[in-house]
CSV table of C-alpha atoms (C1' of nucleotides) in Angstrom, one decimal:
chain,number,residue,atom,x,y,z
A,1,MET,CA,162.7,135.1,184.9
A,2,THR,CA,165.3,136.7,187.2
A,3,GLN,CA,165.9,133.7,189.3
A,4,ALA,CA,168.4,133.6,192.2
A,5,LYS,CA,172.0,134.4,191.3
A,6,THR,CA,174.3,131.4,191.2
A,7,GLY,CA,176.6,133.1,193.6
A,8,ARG,CA,179.0,130.4,194.9
A,9,GLY,CA,182.3,131.2,196.5
A,10,LYS,CA,182.8,134.7,195.1
A,11,ASN,CA,180.7,137.5,196.6
A,12,ILE,CA,178.7,138.9,193.7
A,13,LYS,CA,179.6,138.6,190.1
A,14,PRO,CA,178.6,135.3,188.4
A,15,VAL,CA,175.0,135.7,187.2
A,16,ARG,CA,174.6,133.5,184.1
A,17,ASP,CA,171.0,134.3,183.2
A,18,ALA,CA,170.5,134.9,179.5
A,19,GLU,CA,167.1,136.6,179.8
A,20,ALA,CA,168.1,138.7,182.8
A,21,THR,CA,171.2,139.9,181.0
A,22,GLN,CA,169.4,140.8,177.9
A,23,ALA,CA,166.8,142.7,179.9
A,24,VAL,CA,169.4,144.6,181.8
A,25,ILE,CA,171.1,145.6,178.5
A,26,LEU,CA,167.8,146.6,176.9
A,27,ALA,CA,166.9,148.8,179.9
A,28,ALA,CA,170.2,150.6,179.9
A,29,ALA,CA,170.1,150.9,176.1
A,30,GLU,CA,166.7,152.4,176.3
A,31,GLU,CA,167.9,155.1,178.6
A,32,GLU,CA,171.0,155.9,176.6
A,33,PHE,CA,169.3,155.9,173.2
A,34,ALA,CA,166.5,158.1,174.6
A,35,GLN,CA,168.9,160.7,175.7
A,36,HIS,CA,171.5,160.6,172.9
A,37,GLY,CA,169.9,158.9,169.9
A,38,PHE,CA,171.4,156.2,167.8
A,39,THR,CA,174.7,157.6,166.6
A,40,ALA,CA,175.7,159.6,169.7
A,41,THR,CA,175.0,156.7,172.1
A,42,ARG,CA,178.2,154.9,173.1
A,43,THR,CA,178.0,151.2,173.5
A,44,GLU,CA,180.5,151.5,176.3
A,45,ALA,CA,178.1,153.9,178.2
A,46,ILE,CA,175.5,151.2,178.0
A,47,ALA,CA,177.9,148.5,179.3
A,48,ASP,CA,179.1,150.7,182.1
A,49,LYS,CA,175.5,151.3,183.3
A,50,THR,CA,174.7,147.6,183.3
A,51,LYS,CA,178.0,146.3,184.8
A,52,VAL,CA,178.1,143.5,182.2
A,53,ALA,CA,180.9,143.4,179.6
A,54,LYS,CA,180.5,145.4,176.5
A,55,SER,CA,180.9,142.3,174.4
A,56,MET,CA,177.6,141.0,175.7
A,57,ILE,CA,175.8,143.6,173.6
A,58,TYR,CA,177.3,142.0,170.5
A,59,TYR,CA,176.6,138.5,171.7
A,60,TYR,CA,172.9,139.1,172.2
A,61,PHE,CA,172.1,141.8,169.7
A,62,LYS,CA,174.8,141.4,167.0
A,63,ASP,CA,175.7,145.1,166.9
A,64,LYS,CA,174.7,148.5,168.0
A,65,GLU,CA,172.1,148.7,165.3
A,66,GLY,CA,170.5,145.4,166.3
A,67,LEU,CA,170.2,146.7,169.9
A,68,TYR,CA,168.7,149.9,168.7
A,69,ARG,CA,166.1,148.1,166.7
A,70,ALA,CA,165.2,145.9,169.7
A,71,VAL,CA,164.7,149.0,171.8
A,72,LEU,CA,162.6,150.7,169.2
A,73,THR,CA,160.3,147.8,168.5
A,74,ARG,CA,159.7,147.1,172.1
A,75,SER,CA,158.9,150.7,173.0
A,76,HIS,CA,156.6,151.1,170.1
A,77,ALA,CA,154.8,147.8,170.5
A,78,ASP,CA,154.1,148.6,174.2
A,79,LEU,CA,152.4,151.9,173.2
A,80,LEU,CA,150.5,150.5,170.3
A,81,GLU,CA,149.1,147.5,172.2
A,82,THR,CA,147.8,149.7,174.9
A,83,ILE,CA,146.0,151.9,172.5
A,84,GLN,CA,144.5,149.1,170.4
A,85,LYS,CA,143.1,147.3,173.5
A,86,LEU,CA,140.8,150.3,174.0
A,87,GLU,CA,138.7,149.3,171.0
A,88,LEU,CA,138.0,152.9,170.3
A,89,GLU,CA,135.9,152.3,167.2
A,90,GLN,CA,133.1,151.1,169.5
A,91,LEU,CA,132.9,154.4,171.3
A,92,SER,CA,131.5,157.8,170.5
A,93,PRO,CA,134.1,160.2,169.1
A,94,GLU,CA,134.3,162.4,172.3
A,95,VAL,CA,134.7,159.4,174.6
A,96,ALA,CA,137.1,157.7,172.2
A,97,LEU,CA,139.3,160.8,172.1
A,98,GLU,CA,139.3,161.2,175.8
A,99,ASN,CA,140.2,157.5,176.4
A,100,PHE,CA,142.9,157.7,173.7
A,101,LEU,CA,144.5,160.7,175.4
A,102,ARG,CA,144.3,159.2,178.8
A,103,ALA,CA,145.9,156.0,177.7
A,104,LEU,CA,148.6,157.8,175.7
A,105,LEU,CA,149.5,160.0,178.6
A,106,ASN,CA,149.4,157.2,181.1
A,107,CYS,CA,151.7,155.1,178.9
A,108,VAL,CA,154.3,157.8,178.4
A,109,SER,CA,154.1,158.8,182.0
A,110,ARG,CA,155.1,155.3,183.0
A,111,ASN,CA,157.9,155.4,180.4
A,112,PRO,CA,158.9,159.0,179.8
A,113,ARG,CA,161.8,157.9,177.5
A,114,LEU,CA,159.3,156.9,174.8
A,115,PRO,CA,158.7,160.3,173.4
A,116,THR,CA,162.4,161.2,173.2
A,117,ILE,CA,163.2,157.8,171.6
A,118,MET,CA,160.6,158.5,168.9
A,119,PHE,CA,161.8,162.0,168.5
A,120,HIS,CA,165.4,161.1,167.9
A,121,GLU,CA,164.3,158.4,165.5
A,122,ALA,CA,162.2,161.0,163.6
A,123,VAL,CA,164.8,163.7,163.4
A,124,GLN,CA,168.1,161.9,163.1
A,125,ASN,CA,167.0,158.9,161.1
A,126,GLN,CA,164.0,160.4,159.4
A,127,GLY,CA,161.9,157.6,160.7
A,128,LYS,CA,163.8,154.9,158.9
A,129,TYR,CA,163.8,152.2,161.6
A,130,TYR,CA,160.5,153.5,163.0
A,131,LYS,CA,158.8,152.6,159.8
A,132,GLU,CA,160.1,149.0,159.7
A,133,SER,CA,159.0,148.3,163.2
A,134,SER,CA,155.2,148.7,162.7
A,135,SER,CA,152.6,148.9,160.0
A,136,VAL,CA,150.0,150.8,162.0
A,137,ASN,CA,150.8,153.9,163.9
A,138,ILE,CA,149.0,155.9,166.6
A,139,ASP,CA,148.6,159.0,164.6
A,140,THR,CA,146.4,157.1,162.1
A,141,ILE,CA,144.2,156.0,165.0
A,142,LEU,CA,143.8,159.5,166.3
A,143,ILE,CA,143.0,160.8,162.8
A,144,ALA,CA,140.3,158.3,162.5
A,145,ILE,CA,138.7,159.4,165.7
A,146,LEU,CA,138.8,163.1,164.6
A,147,GLU,CA,137.2,162.2,161.3
A,148,ARG,CA,134.4,160.4,163.0
A,149,GLY,CA,133.8,163.4,165.3
A,150,LEU,CA,133.8,165.7,162.3
A,151,THR,CA,131.1,163.9,160.4
A,152,ALA,CA,129.1,163.5,163.6
A,153,GLY,CA,129.3,167.2,164.1
A,154,VAL,CA,130.6,167.0,167.7
A,155,PHE,CA,134.0,168.5,166.8
A,156,ARG,CA,134.5,171.9,165.3
A,157,SER,CA,135.7,172.2,161.7
A,158,LEU,CA,139.3,171.2,161.6
A,159,ASP,CA,141.8,169.3,159.5
A,160,PRO,CA,142.1,165.9,161.1
A,161,PHE,CA,145.7,165.3,159.9
A,162,GLN,CA,147.0,168.6,161.1
A,163,ALA,CA,145.0,168.5,164.3
A,164,ALA,CA,146.2,165.0,165.1
A,165,ILE,CA,149.8,166.1,165.0
A,166,ASN,CA,149.2,169.2,167.1
A,167,ILE,CA,147.3,167.2,169.7
A,168,MET,CA,150.1,164.7,169.9
A,169,GLY,CA,152.4,167.7,170.4
A,170,ALA,CA,150.4,169.0,173.2
A,171,CYS,CA,150.7,165.7,175.0
A,172,LEU,CA,154.3,164.7,174.2
A,173,PHE,CA,156.3,168.0,174.1
A,174,TYR,CA,156.3,168.1,177.8
A,175,PHE,CA,158.6,165.0,177.9
A,176,ILE,CA,160.8,166.2,175.1
A,177,GLY,CA,161.3,169.6,176.6
A,178,ALA,CA,161.7,168.3,180.1
A,179,GLY,CA,165.5,168.5,180.0
A,180,ASN,CA,165.4,172.1,178.9
A,181,ILE,CA,162.6,173.1,181.1
A,182,LYS,CA,164.1,171.9,184.3
A,183,GLN,CA,166.8,174.6,183.8
A,184,PHE,CA,164.2,177.2,184.6
A,185,PRO,CA,164.4,179.3,187.8
A,186,GLN,CA,161.5,177.6,189.6
A,187,GLY,CA,163.1,174.3,189.0
A,188,LYS,CA,160.1,172.0,189.2
A,189,ARG,CA,160.5,168.2,189.1
A,190,LEU,CA,158.6,167.6,185.8
A,191,LEU,CA,158.6,163.8,186.1
A,192,SER,CA,157.3,163.6,189.6
A,193,LYS,CA,154.0,161.7,190.0
A,194,ALA,CA,152.1,164.8,190.9
A,195,MET,CA,153.4,166.8,188.0
A,196,LEU,CA,152.8,164.0,185.6
A,197,GLU,CA,149.2,163.7,186.7
A,198,GLN,CA,148.7,167.4,186.4
A,199,HIS,CA,150.2,167.4,183.0
A,200,ALA,CA,147.8,164.7,181.9
A,201,GLN,CA,144.8,166.7,183.2
A,202,GLU,CA,145.9,169.9,181.7
A,203,ALA,CA,146.7,168.4,178.3
A,204,ILE,CA,143.4,166.6,178.1
A,205,ALA,CA,141.5,169.7,179.1
A,206,LEU,CA,143.3,171.9,176.6
A,207,ILE,CA,142.6,169.4,173.8
A,208,LEU,CA,139.0,168.6,174.5
A,209,ALA,CA,138.2,172.3,174.8
A,210,GLY,CA,140.2,172.9,171.6
A,211,VAL,CA,138.3,170.5,169.4
A,212,ARG,CA,134.8,170.7,170.8
A,213,SER,CA,132.3,172.2,168.4
A,214,SER,CA,130.4,175.5,169.2
B,1,MET,CA,178.7,191.4,153.1
B,2,THR,CA,179.1,188.7,150.4
B,3,GLN,CA,181.0,190.9,148.0
B,4,ALA,CA,182.2,189.7,144.5
B,5,LYS,CA,184.6,186.8,144.7
B,6,THR,CA,188.2,187.7,143.9
B,7,GLY,CA,188.3,185.1,141.2
B,8,ARG,CA,191.3,185.9,139.0
B,9,GLY,CA,193.0,183.4,136.7
B,10,LYS,CA,191.5,180.1,138.0
B,11,ASN,CA,187.8,179.4,137.3
B,12,ILE,CA,186.1,179.2,140.7
B,13,LYS,CA,187.9,178.5,143.9
B,14,PRO,CA,189.6,181.5,145.6
B,15,VAL,CA,187.1,183.3,147.6
B,16,ARG,CA,188.9,185.0,150.5
B,17,ASP,CA,186.0,186.5,152.3
B,18,ALA,CA,186.1,185.9,156.0
B,19,GLU,CA,182.5,186.9,156.7
B,20,ALA,CA,181.2,185.0,153.8
B,21,THR,CA,183.1,181.8,154.8
B,22,GLN,CA,181.8,182.1,158.3
B,23,ALA,CA,178.3,182.5,157.2
B,24,VAL,CA,178.5,179.5,154.9
B,25,ILE,CA,179.9,177.4,157.7
B,26,LEU,CA,177.2,178.6,160.1
B,27,ALA,CA,174.5,177.8,157.7
B,28,ALA,CA,175.7,174.3,157.0
B,29,ALA,CA,176.4,173.7,160.7
B,30,GLU,CA,172.8,174.7,161.5
B,31,GLU,CA,171.5,172.1,159.2
B,32,GLU,CA,173.7,169.4,160.5
B,33,PHE,CA,173.2,170.2,164.2
B,34,ALA,CA,169.5,170.4,163.6
B,35,GLN,CA,169.3,166.9,162.2
B,36,HIS,CA,171.9,165.1,164.4
B,37,GLY,CA,172.5,167.1,167.5
B,38,PHE,CA,175.9,168.1,168.9
B,39,THR,CA,177.7,164.8,169.4
B,40,ALA,CA,176.4,162.9,166.3
B,41,THR,CA,177.2,165.7,164.0
B,42,ARG,CA,180.5,165.2,162.1
B,43,THR,CA,182.6,168.3,161.4
B,44,GLU,CA,183.5,166.7,158.1
B,45,ALA,CA,179.8,166.5,157.1
B,46,ILE,CA,179.6,170.3,157.6
B,47,ALA,CA,182.8,170.9,155.6
B,48,ASP,CA,181.6,168.7,152.8
B,49,LYS,CA,178.4,170.6,152.6
B,50,THR,CA,180.2,174.0,152.4
B,51,LYS,CA,183.0,173.0,150.1
B,52,VAL,CA,185.4,174.8,152.3
B,53,ALA,CA,188.2,172.9,154.1
B,54,LYS,CA,187.4,171.3,157.4
B,55,SER,CA,190.1,173.3,159.1
B,56,MET,CA,188.2,176.5,158.5
B,57,ILE,CA,185.8,175.5,161.2
B,58,TYR,CA,188.6,175.4,163.7
B,59,TYR,CA,190.1,178.6,162.4
B,60,TYR,CA,186.9,180.6,162.9
B,61,PHE,CA,185.2,178.8,165.7
B,62,LYS,CA,188.0,177.2,167.7
B,63,ASP,CA,186.4,173.8,167.9
B,64,LYS,CA,183.1,171.9,167.3
B,65,GLU,CA,181.7,173.2,170.6
B,66,GLY,CA,182.4,176.8,169.6
B,67,LEU,CA,180.6,176.3,166.4
B,68,TYR,CA,177.7,174.7,168.2
B,69,ARG,CA,177.4,177.6,170.6
B,70,ALA,CA,177.5,180.0,167.7
B,71,VAL,CA,174.6,178.2,166.0
B,72,LEU,CA,172.6,178.0,169.2
B,73,THR,CA,172.9,181.6,170.2
B,74,ARG,CA,172.1,182.9,166.7
B,75,SER,CA,169.0,180.7,166.3
B,76,HIS,CA,167.7,181.6,169.7
B,77,ALA,CA,168.4,185.3,169.5
B,78,ASP,CA,166.5,185.5,166.2
B,79,LEU,CA,163.4,184.0,167.7
B,80,LEU,CA,163.6,186.0,171.0
B,81,GLU,CA,164.0,189.3,169.2
B,82,THR,CA,161.0,188.7,167.0
B,83,ILE,CA,158.8,188.0,170.0
B,84,GLN,CA,160.1,190.9,172.1
B,85,LYS,CA,159.5,193.4,169.3
B,86,LEU,CA,155.8,192.6,169.6
B,87,GLU,CA,155.5,194.5,172.9
B,88,LEU,CA,152.9,192.0,174.1
B,89,GLU,CA,152.5,193.6,177.6
B,90,GLN,CA,150.7,196.5,175.9
B,91,LEU,CA,147.9,194.2,174.4
B,92,SER,CA,144.9,192.4,175.9
B,93,PRO,CA,145.7,188.8,176.8
B,94,GLU,CA,143.7,187.4,173.9
B,95,VAL,CA,145.3,189.6,171.3
B,96,ALA,CA,148.7,189.1,172.9
B,97,LEU,CA,148.3,185.3,172.7
B,98,GLU,CA,147.3,185.3,169.1
B,99,ASN,CA,150.1,187.6,168.1
B,100,PHE,CA,152.6,185.6,170.0
B,101,LEU,CA,151.5,182.4,168.3
B,102,ARG,CA,151.4,184.0,164.9
B,103,ALA,CA,155.0,185.4,165.3
B,104,LEU,CA,156.3,182.1,166.7
B,105,LEU,CA,154.8,180.0,163.9
B,106,ASN,CA,156.0,182.5,161.3
B,107,CYS,CA,159.5,182.4,162.7
B,108,VAL,CA,159.8,178.6,162.8
B,109,SER,CA,158.2,178.3,159.4
B,110,ARG,CA,160.9,180.4,158.0
B,111,ASN,CA,163.5,178.4,159.8
B,112,PRO,CA,162.1,174.9,160.5
B,113,ARG,CA,165.4,173.8,161.9
B,114,LEU,CA,164.9,175.9,165.0
B,115,PRO,CA,162.6,173.5,166.9
B,116,THR,CA,164.9,170.5,166.3
B,117,ILE,CA,167.9,172.4,167.4
B,118,MET,CA,166.3,173.3,170.6
B,119,PHE,CA,165.0,169.9,171.1
B,120,HIS,CA,168.3,168.2,170.6
B,121,GLU,CA,169.8,170.7,173.0
B,122,ALA,CA,167.0,169.9,175.6
B,123,VAL,CA,167.3,166.2,175.3
B,124,GLN,CA,171.0,165.5,174.7
B,125,ASN,CA,172.6,168.3,176.7
B,126,GLN,CA,169.8,168.8,179.2
B,127,GLY,CA,169.7,172.5,178.1
B,128,LYS,CA,173.2,173.2,179.3
B,129,TYR,CA,174.3,175.4,176.4
B,130,TYR,CA,170.7,176.7,176.0
B,131,LYS,CA,170.8,178.2,179.4
B,132,GLU,CA,174.1,180.0,178.8
B,133,SER,CA,172.9,181.7,175.6
B,134,SER,CA,170.0,183.7,177.1
B,135,SER,CA,168.5,185.0,180.3
B,136,VAL,CA,164.9,185.4,179.1
B,137,ASN,CA,163.1,182.6,177.3
B,138,ILE,CA,160.0,182.5,175.3
B,139,ASP,CA,158.1,180.1,177.6
B,140,THR,CA,158.3,182.7,180.4
B,141,ILE,CA,156.7,185.3,178.0
B,142,LEU,CA,153.9,182.9,177.2
B,143,ILE,CA,153.3,182.1,180.8
B,144,ALA,CA,153.0,185.8,181.6
B,145,ILE,CA,150.3,186.2,178.9
B,146,LEU,CA,148.4,183.3,180.3
B,147,GLU,CA,148.5,184.6,183.8
B,148,ARG,CA,147.2,188.0,182.7
B,149,GLY,CA,144.3,186.3,180.8
B,150,LEU,CA,143.5,184.2,183.9
B,151,THR,CA,143.2,187.1,186.3
B,152,ALA,CA,141.2,189.0,183.6
B,153,GLY,CA,138.9,186.0,183.4
B,154,VAL,CA,139.1,185.7,179.6
B,155,PHE,CA,140.9,182.3,179.8
B,156,ARG,CA,139.4,179.3,181.4
B,157,SER,CA,140.9,178.0,184.6
B,158,LEU,CA,144.3,176.4,183.8
B,159,ASP,CA,147.8,176.1,185.1
B,160,PRO,CA,149.9,178.7,183.1
B,161,PHE,CA,153.1,176.7,183.4
B,162,GLN,CA,151.6,173.5,182.1
B,163,ALA,CA,149.5,175.1,179.5
B,164,ALA,CA,152.5,177.1,178.2
B,165,ILE,CA,154.4,173.9,177.6
B,166,ASN,CA,151.5,172.2,175.9
B,167,ILE,CA,150.8,175.2,173.7
B,168,MET,CA,154.4,175.3,172.6
B,169,GLY,CA,154.1,171.6,171.9
B,170,ALA,CA,151.0,172.1,169.7
B,171,CYS,CA,153.0,174.6,167.6
B,172,LEU,CA,156.4,173.0,167.4
B,173,PHE,CA,155.8,169.2,167.4
B,174,TYR,CA,154.9,169.4,163.8
B,175,PHE,CA,158.5,170.3,162.9
B,176,ILE,CA,160.0,167.8,165.2
B,177,GLY,CA,157.8,165.0,163.9
B,178,ALA,CA,158.2,166.1,160.3
B,179,GLY,CA,160.9,163.5,159.6
B,180,ASN,CA,158.8,160.7,160.9
B,181,ILE,CA,155.5,161.9,159.5
B,182,LYS,CA,156.7,162.1,156.0
B,183,GLN,CA,157.1,158.4,156.0
B,184,PHE,CA,153.3,158.1,156.2
B,185,PRO,CA,151.4,156.6,153.3
B,186,GLN,CA,149.9,159.8,152.0
B,187,GLY,CA,153.3,161.3,151.9
B,188,LYS,CA,152.5,165.0,152.2
B,189,ARG,CA,155.2,167.6,151.9
B,190,LEU,CA,155.0,169.1,155.4
B,191,LEU,CA,157.4,171.9,154.8
B,192,SER,CA,155.7,173.3,151.7
B,193,LYS,CA,154.4,176.8,151.9
B,194,ALA,CA,150.8,175.8,151.8
B,195,MET,CA,151.1,173.1,154.5
B,196,LEU,CA,153.0,175.5,156.8
B,197,GLU,CA,150.3,178.1,156.5
B,198,GLN,CA,147.7,175.5,157.2
B,199,HIS,CA,149.6,174.3,160.2
B,200,ALA,CA,149.8,177.8,161.6
B,201,GLN,CA,146.0,178.3,161.1
B,202,GLU,CA,145.2,174.9,162.7
B,203,ALA,CA,147.5,175.3,165.6
B,204,ILE,CA,146.2,178.8,166.4
B,205,ALA,CA,142.6,177.7,166.2
B,206,LEU,CA,143.2,174.7,168.4
B,207,ILE,CA,145.0,176.7,171.1
B,208,LEU,CA,142.6,179.7,171.1
B,209,ALA,CA,139.6,177.4,171.4
B,210,GLY,CA,141.5,175.4,174.0
B,211,VAL,CA,142.1,178.3,176.4
B,212,ARG,CA,139.1,180.6,176.0
B,213,SER,CA,136.8,180.7,178.9
B,214,SER,CA,133.2,179.5,178.9
C,1,DG,C1',192.5,182.9,154.6
C,2,DT,C1',192.6,178.7,152.7
C,3,DC,C1',194.3,174.2,151.6
C,4,DT,C1',196.5,169.2,152.3
C,5,DA,C1',198.3,166.0,155.2
C,6,DT,C1',198.6,163.9,159.4
C,7,DA,C1',198.7,163.0,164.6
C,8,DC,C1',196.0,161.0,168.0
C,9,DG,C1',192.3,159.6,170.7
C,10,DA,C1',187.6,157.6,170.9
C,11,DG,C1',184.6,154.1,170.1
C,12,DG,C1',182.6,149.8,167.5
C,13,DA,C1',183.5,145.3,167.0
C,14,DT,C1',186.0,140.6,167.5
C,15,DA,C1',189.2,136.8,169.5
C,16,DG,C1',189.8,133.8,172.7
C,17,DA,C1',190.3,132.3,177.6
C,18,DC,C1',187.4,130.7,181.3
D,1,DG,C1',177.4,133.1,179.0
D,2,DT,C1',180.7,136.1,180.5
D,3,DC,C1',185.0,138.4,180.7
D,4,DT,C1',189.6,140.8,179.2
D,5,DA,C1',192.5,142.2,175.7
D,6,DT,C1',193.0,143.9,171.3
D,7,DC,C1',192.1,145.5,166.5
D,8,DC,C1',191.1,149.0,163.4
D,9,DT,C1',188.2,152.5,161.7
D,10,DC,C1',186.4,157.0,162.2
D,11,DG,C1',186.5,161.6,163.6
D,12,DT,C1',188.5,165.8,166.1
D,13,DA,C1',192.0,168.7,165.9
D,14,DT,C1',196.6,170.6,164.5
D,15,DA,C1',200.8,171.6,161.5
D,16,DG,C1',202.5,173.8,158.0
D,17,DA,C1',202.7,175.0,153.0
D,18,DC,C1',200.8,178.4,149.9
DNA sequence: GTCTATACGAGGATAGAC
DNA sequence: GTCTATCCTCGTATAGAC
């Protein structure tokens, strides 16, 4: 997609690649929306980051809201596909749960902006756009796994709905709190590869131990 | 503090109570900041909600940022005091953990805006104001409990730092996701008294089972 | 202490040249 | 397709009467 720039006489500027430009805008928008949410994000901040003109946003995405929708759907679709590919219904509840968690954590580790995007959407917009962008959601999938494990007797007695939320929290809060947490004295780099892997391990261990029966 | 209004001739308006006005503004601001975060909150929205003039915000709190700081410090202090009163160092790690969780969940159940305020602060402002407003933080307290339990051998082998974050997540994500979650088909009222109590129970059970050794 | 009216800057969106 | 220049609304903050 990103073919060679059509740089003739002048040294850098003229790019002229519709797809590339859109991709660049989307990437920058994702960062900005992830940090600030819809309202507080400035279109100019996105433009500055991309080094394309602000008006390109309106050319490709109509307005700020259109761009927001685009970011939201893309992020969410990415996560949802990954999870659905696992075909968790085929597996035993314990294995299904572990695979689910591993995939989820892997996905958000690759794109740590995802949790904060969803968070902003949930809090600021009360899930308005979120709802539009998908019929199925991942919580439902997790609930189903927990229910199967309950009836099979491999999980301890718990409320699937409540447990699903708390499990998601144990996985995702890390990314949401990252900004705050890095202010701590020890000043660890939470999004380094090593720390992300450790987080995945720790979260999975906590959850599996937390739901197992006996 | 909120003494009788000095309503003479006219039917409602003239209140003239500095403390009361400040309190009203603070309460409204807390709601708005909790939903929208600092930047996206409109001072006018706060004023509309309070039915006092917008300029009162500037009179009492200098500017939007001053008001934000006030909200943040108050929320945080409330939570921190509650936890510190427990004198957890005196207790065994298991009991300390359970009391900690119970107090935390009780506190945020009474004020469900607290988690979203802290979250916005973490994500949008990277914990800038948060850091100012307190030297100690609750995560540190939780980490200490986990470390004590580790050396005592009552908790399974885990990383206290990582575990503390994930535990907080299991408790608080419920409130952060509430906006999104209520869009679900079943449409439960997540902030009803019954549901909040169930959440506390479920979260505590999950965490205790998750950290216990053997 | 409280209100109304307003100044002023920031930011979303568009026009039109290239 | 991309840019620059510009319009105009919205939102913070202040002035000044009561």
